[in-house]
Short mmCIF file of C-alpha atoms and ligand atoms in Angstrom, two decimals:
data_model
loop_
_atom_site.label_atom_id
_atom_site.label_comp_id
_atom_site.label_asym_id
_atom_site.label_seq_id
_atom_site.Cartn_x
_atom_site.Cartn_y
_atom_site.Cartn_z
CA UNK A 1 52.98 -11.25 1.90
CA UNK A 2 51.41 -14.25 2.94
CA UNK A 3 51.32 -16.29 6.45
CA UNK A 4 52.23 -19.78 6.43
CA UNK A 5 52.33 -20.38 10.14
CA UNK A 6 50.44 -19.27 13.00
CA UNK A 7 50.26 -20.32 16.66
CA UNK A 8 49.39 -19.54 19.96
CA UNK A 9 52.12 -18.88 22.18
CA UNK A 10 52.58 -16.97 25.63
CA UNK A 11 49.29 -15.25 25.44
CA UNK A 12 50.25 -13.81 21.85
CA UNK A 13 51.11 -15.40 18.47
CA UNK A 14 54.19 -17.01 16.79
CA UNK A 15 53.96 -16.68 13.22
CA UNK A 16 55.86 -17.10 10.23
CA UNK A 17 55.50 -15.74 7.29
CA UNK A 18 56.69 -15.93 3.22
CA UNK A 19 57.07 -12.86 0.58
CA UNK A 20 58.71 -11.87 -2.84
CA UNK A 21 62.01 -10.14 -1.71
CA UNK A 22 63.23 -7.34 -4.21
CA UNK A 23 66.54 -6.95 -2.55
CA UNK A 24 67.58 -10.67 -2.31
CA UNK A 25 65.35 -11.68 -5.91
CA UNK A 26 63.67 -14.51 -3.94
CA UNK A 27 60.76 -15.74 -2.23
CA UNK A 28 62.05 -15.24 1.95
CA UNK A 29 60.50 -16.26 4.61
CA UNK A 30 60.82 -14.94 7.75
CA UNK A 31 59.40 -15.97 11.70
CA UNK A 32 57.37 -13.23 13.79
CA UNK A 33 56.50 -13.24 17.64
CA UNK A 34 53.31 -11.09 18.23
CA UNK A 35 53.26 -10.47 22.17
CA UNK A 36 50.19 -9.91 23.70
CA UNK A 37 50.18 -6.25 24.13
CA UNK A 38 50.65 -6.65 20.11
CA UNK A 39 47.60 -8.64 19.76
CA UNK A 40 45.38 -6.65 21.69
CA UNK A 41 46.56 -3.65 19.03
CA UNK A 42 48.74 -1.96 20.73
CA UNK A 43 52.12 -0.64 18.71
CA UNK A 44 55.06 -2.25 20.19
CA UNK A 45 58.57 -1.87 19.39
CA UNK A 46 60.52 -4.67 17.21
CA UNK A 47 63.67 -6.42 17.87
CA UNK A 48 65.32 -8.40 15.38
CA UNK A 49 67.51 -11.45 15.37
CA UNK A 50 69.90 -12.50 13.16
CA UNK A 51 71.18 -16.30 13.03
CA UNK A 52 74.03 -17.88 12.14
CA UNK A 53 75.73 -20.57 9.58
CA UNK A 54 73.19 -23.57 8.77
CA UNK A 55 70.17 -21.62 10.42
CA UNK A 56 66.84 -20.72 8.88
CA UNK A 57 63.64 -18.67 9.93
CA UNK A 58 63.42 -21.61 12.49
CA UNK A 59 66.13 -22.01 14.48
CA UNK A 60 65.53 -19.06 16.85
CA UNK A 61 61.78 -19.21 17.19
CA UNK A 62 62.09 -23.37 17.69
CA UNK A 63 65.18 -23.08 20.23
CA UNK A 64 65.96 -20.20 21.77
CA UNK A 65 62.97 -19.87 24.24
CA UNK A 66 62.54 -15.96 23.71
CA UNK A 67 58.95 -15.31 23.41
CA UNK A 68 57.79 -15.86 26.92
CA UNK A 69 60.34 -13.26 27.77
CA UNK A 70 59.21 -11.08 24.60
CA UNK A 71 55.61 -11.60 25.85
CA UNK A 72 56.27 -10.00 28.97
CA UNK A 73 58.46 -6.99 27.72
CA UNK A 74 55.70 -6.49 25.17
CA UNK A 75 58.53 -6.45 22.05
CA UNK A 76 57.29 -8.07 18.87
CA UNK A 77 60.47 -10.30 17.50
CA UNK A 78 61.71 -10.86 14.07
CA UNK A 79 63.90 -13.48 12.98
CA UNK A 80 64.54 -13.67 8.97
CA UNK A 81 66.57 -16.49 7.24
CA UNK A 82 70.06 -16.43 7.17
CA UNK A 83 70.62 -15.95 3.05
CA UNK A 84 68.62 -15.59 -0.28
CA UNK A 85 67.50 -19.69 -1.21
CA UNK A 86 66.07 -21.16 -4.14
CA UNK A 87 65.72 -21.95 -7.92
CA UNK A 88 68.31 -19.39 -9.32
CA UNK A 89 70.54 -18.46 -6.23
CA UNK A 90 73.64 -19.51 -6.46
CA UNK A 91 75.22 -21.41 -4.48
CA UNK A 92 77.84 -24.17 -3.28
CA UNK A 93 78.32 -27.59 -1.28
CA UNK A 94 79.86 -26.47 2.27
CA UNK A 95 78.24 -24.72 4.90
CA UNK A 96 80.00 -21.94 5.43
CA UNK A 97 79.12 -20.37 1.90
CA UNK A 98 76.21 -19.61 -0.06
CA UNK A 99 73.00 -20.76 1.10
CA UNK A 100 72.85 -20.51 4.69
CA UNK A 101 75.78 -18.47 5.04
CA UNK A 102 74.99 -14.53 4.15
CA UNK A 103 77.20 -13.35 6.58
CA UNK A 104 74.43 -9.97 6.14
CA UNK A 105 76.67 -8.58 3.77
CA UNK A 106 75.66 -6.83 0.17
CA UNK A 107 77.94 -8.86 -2.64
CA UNK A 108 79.49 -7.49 -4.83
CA UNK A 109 81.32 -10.35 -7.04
CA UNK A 110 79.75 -12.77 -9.44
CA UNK A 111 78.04 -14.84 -8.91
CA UNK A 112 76.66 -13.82 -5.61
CA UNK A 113 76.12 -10.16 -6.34
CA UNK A 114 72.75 -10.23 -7.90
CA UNK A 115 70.69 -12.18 -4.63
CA UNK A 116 72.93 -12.32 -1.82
CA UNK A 117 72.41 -8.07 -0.29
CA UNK A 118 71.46 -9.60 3.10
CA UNK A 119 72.68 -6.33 4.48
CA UNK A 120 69.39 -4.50 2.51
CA UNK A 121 67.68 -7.15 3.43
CA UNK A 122 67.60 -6.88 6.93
CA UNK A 123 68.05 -3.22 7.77
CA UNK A 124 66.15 -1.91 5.07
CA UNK A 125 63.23 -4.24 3.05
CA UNK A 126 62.18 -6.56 5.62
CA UNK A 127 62.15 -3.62 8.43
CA UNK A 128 59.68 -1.88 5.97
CA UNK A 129 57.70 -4.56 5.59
CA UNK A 130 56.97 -5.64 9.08
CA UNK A 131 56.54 -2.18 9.96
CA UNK A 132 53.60 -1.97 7.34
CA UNK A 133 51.89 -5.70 8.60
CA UNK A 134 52.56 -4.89 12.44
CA UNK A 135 51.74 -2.42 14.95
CA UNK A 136 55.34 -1.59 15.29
CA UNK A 137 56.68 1.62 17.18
CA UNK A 138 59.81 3.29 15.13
CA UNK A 139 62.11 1.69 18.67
CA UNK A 140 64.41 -1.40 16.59
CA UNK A 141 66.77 -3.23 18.79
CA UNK A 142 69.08 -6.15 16.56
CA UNK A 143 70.76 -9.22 17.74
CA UNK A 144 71.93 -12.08 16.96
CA UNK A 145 74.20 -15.14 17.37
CA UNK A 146 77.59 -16.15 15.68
CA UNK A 147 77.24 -15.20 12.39
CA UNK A 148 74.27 -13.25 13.02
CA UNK A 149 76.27 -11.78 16.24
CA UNK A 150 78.37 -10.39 13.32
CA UNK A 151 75.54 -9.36 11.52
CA UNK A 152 73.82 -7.51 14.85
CA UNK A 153 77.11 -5.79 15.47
CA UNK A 154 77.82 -4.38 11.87
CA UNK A 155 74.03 -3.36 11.05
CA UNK A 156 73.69 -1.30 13.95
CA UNK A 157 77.56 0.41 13.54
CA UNK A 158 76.62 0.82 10.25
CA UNK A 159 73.05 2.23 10.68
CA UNK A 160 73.55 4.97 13.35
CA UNK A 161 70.03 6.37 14.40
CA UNK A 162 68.49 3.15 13.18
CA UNK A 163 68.28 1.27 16.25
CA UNK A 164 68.20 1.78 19.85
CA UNK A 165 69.53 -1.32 21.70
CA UNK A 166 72.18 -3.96 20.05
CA UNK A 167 73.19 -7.48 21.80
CA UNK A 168 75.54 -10.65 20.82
CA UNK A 169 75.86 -14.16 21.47
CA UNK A 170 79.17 -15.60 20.35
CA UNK A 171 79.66 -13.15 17.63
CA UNK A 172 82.06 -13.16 14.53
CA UNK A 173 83.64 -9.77 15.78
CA UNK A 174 86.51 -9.87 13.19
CA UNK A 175 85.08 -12.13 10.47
CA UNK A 176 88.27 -10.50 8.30
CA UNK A 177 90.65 -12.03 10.42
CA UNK A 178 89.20 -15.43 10.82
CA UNK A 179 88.66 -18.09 8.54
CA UNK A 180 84.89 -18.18 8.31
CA UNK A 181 84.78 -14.55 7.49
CA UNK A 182 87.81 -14.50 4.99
CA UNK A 183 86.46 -17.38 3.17
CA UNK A 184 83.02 -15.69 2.77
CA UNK A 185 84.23 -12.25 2.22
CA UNK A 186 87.04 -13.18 -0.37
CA UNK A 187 83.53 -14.43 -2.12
CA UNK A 188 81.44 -11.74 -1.98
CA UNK A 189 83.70 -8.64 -1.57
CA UNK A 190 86.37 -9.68 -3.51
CA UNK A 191 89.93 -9.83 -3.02
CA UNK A 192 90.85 -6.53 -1.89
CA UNK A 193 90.37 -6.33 1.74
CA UNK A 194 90.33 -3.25 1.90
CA UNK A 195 86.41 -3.63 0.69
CA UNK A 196 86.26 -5.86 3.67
CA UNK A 197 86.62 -3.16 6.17
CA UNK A 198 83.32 -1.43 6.24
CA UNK A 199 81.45 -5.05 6.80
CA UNK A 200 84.24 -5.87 9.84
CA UNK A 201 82.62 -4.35 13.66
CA UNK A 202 86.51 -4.42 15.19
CA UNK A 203 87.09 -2.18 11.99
CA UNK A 204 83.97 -0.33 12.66
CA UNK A 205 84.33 0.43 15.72
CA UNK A 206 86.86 2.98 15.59
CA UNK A 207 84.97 5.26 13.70
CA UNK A 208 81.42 4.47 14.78
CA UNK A 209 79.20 7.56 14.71
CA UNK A 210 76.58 6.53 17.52
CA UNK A 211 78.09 4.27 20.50
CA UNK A 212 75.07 2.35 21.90
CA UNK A 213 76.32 0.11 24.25
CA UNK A 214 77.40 -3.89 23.52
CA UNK A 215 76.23 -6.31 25.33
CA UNK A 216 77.85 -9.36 24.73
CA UNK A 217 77.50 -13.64 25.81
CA UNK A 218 80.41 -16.00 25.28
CA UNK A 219 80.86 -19.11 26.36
CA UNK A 220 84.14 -20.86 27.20
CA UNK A 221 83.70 -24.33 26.18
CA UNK A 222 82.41 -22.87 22.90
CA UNK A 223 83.96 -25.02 20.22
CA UNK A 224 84.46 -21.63 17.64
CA UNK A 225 85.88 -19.28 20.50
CA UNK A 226 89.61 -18.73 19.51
CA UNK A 227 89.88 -19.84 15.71
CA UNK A 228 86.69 -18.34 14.38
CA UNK A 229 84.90 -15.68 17.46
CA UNK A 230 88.07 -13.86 19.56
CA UNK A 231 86.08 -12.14 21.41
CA UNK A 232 89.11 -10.13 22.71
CA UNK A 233 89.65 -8.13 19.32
CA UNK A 234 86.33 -6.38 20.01
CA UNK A 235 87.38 -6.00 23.90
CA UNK A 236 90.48 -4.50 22.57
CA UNK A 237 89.20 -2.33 19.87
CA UNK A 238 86.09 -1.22 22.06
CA UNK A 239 88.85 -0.45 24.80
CA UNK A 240 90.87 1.82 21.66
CA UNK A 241 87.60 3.70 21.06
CA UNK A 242 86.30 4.21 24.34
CA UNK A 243 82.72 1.92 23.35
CA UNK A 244 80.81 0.58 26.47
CA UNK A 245 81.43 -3.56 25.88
CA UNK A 246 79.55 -6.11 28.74
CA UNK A 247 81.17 -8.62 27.83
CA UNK A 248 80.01 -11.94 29.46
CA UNK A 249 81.98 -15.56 29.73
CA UNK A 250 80.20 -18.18 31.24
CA UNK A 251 82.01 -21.28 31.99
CA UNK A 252 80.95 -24.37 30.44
CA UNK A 253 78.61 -23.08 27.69
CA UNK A 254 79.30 -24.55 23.73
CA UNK A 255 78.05 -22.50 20.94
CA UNK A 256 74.77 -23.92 20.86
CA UNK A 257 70.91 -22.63 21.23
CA UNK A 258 71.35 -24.41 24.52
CA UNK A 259 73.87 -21.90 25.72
CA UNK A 260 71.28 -19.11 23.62
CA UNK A 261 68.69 -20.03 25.93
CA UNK A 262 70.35 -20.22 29.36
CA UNK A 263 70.56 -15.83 28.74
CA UNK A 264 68.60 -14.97 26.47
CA UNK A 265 66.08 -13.94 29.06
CA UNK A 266 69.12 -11.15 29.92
CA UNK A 267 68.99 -10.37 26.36
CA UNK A 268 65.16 -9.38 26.29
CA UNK A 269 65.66 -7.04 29.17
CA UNK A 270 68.96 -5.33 27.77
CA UNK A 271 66.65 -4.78 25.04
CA UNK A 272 63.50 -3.60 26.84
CA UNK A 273 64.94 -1.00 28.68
CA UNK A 274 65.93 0.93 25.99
CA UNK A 275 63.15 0.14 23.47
CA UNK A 276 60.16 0.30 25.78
N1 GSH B 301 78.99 -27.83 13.19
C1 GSH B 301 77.96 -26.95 12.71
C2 GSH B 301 78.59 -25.61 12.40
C3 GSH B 301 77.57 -24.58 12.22
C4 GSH B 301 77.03 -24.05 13.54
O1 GSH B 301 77.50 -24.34 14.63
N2 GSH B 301 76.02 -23.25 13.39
C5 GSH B 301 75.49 -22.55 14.53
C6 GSH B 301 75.57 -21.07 14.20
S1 GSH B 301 77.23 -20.61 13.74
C7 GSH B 301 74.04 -22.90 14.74
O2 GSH B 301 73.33 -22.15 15.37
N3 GSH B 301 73.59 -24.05 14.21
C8 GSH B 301 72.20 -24.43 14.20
C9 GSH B 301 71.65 -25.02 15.46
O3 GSH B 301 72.39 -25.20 16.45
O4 GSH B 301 70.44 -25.31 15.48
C10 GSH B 301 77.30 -27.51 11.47
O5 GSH B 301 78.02 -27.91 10.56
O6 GSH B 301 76.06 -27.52 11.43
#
């Protein structure tokens, strides 16, 4: 593992940094926030982001404006890219598929199935790795935005004991009954939506075997809301199930890191107060 970035940055360190992935077979690279307490040595819990569609290891540490809030709460943050890239990984001309576009899901049609297991990528390999560069404590918390919303939401249902604290902005809560995620999942999954279920958090949800609570952001002037986000499918099913759902519209927000930043200082502390 190698660092290709470092900088100072609230009293601790952004960094980013680039490694051979065995899960995606690819060179990833993937950003770090160090906080202070982190720097000084001191083990600090992690809490991951995942982005969405178009977004790299970048977006989130460039944008969203989380580390001076991170630096305070003493949580180191990771934020990978959003899919496998590169000489040999497949992919195709729209940016809703393919490189870019994950959707944190382990393929299992050709040709995606032998680089795009975003799903092992980012609860399994990459949490072992920064666990073995960083003082980390065992606490994860994941969240993430749109696509990555999607990919917060499933990794935790699907992980239970894994992490302690799970947030959204904007999420894909139904990607099966939207067009992003049906396009995307006929792809990787396959035809037979059944095999979609298990990567779906409205589906997920029912039978969830740990219920940490949701928070989620949404914001009404957000371009995505009712073809591709509905946030009311995961009111309703959370409502079914009897899962604690904050769920948060805020009038005039778009889908943007603009609208990230306005709460993502809320975020940090949802997180911190189970984590720390
Ligand atoms: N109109 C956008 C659709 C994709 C989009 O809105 N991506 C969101 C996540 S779903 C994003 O965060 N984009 C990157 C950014 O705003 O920096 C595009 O084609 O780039």
């Amino acid at each position: 593992m190698n660092r290709v970035e470092r900088h100072a940055c609230f009293g601790g360190r952004q960094e980013v940094w680039k490694h051979p992935s065995a899960a995606l077979g690819c060179e990833m690279r993937f950003g770090v926030y160090l906080p202070p307490a982190a720097v000084a040595g001191e083990r600090c819990p992690v809490l991951y982001w995942l982005a969405g569609l178009t977004c790299n290891e970048q977006t989130f540490i460039t944008k969203a404006g989380a580390q001076e809030h991170a630096a305070r709460h003493g949580l180191i943050l990771v934020a990978p890219d959003t899919s496998p890239r590169g000489a040999g990984v497949p992919n195709v001309d729209s940016y809703d598929l393919g490189e870019g576009a994950g959707f944190y899901v382990n393929a299992t049609q050709a040709p995606w199935s032998q680089h795009y297991r975003m799903q092992d990528y980012v609860a399994q390999e990459l949490p072992a790795l920064v666990e073995q560069q960083f003082p980390c404590t065992e606490a994860r918390g994941i969240f993430g935005h749109s696509m990555g919303g999607h990919g917060a939401l499933i990794t935790a249902l699907r992980n239970p004991g894994r992490y302690r604290s799970v947030s959204a902005f904007a999420p894909v809560v139904a990607p099966s009954q939207v067009p992003w995620g049906s396009k995307a999942f006929a792809a990787y999954l396959g035809e037979d939506r059944e095999a979609w279920k298990e990567w779906d958090a409205v589906e997920l949800i029912a039978s969830a075997g740990e219920r940490l609570p949701l928070l989620v952001d949404q914001g009404d002037s957000d371009e995505f809301l009712s073809k591709q986000l509905r946030p009311e499918l995961l009111e309703q099913a959370c409502a079914a199930a009897g899962h604690s759902l904050t769920l948060r519209r805020h009038p005039g927000y778009d889908h943007s890191y603009y609208f990230i930043a306005s709460f993502i200082g809320d975020h940090l502390a949802h997180h911190a107060a189970s984590l720390r």
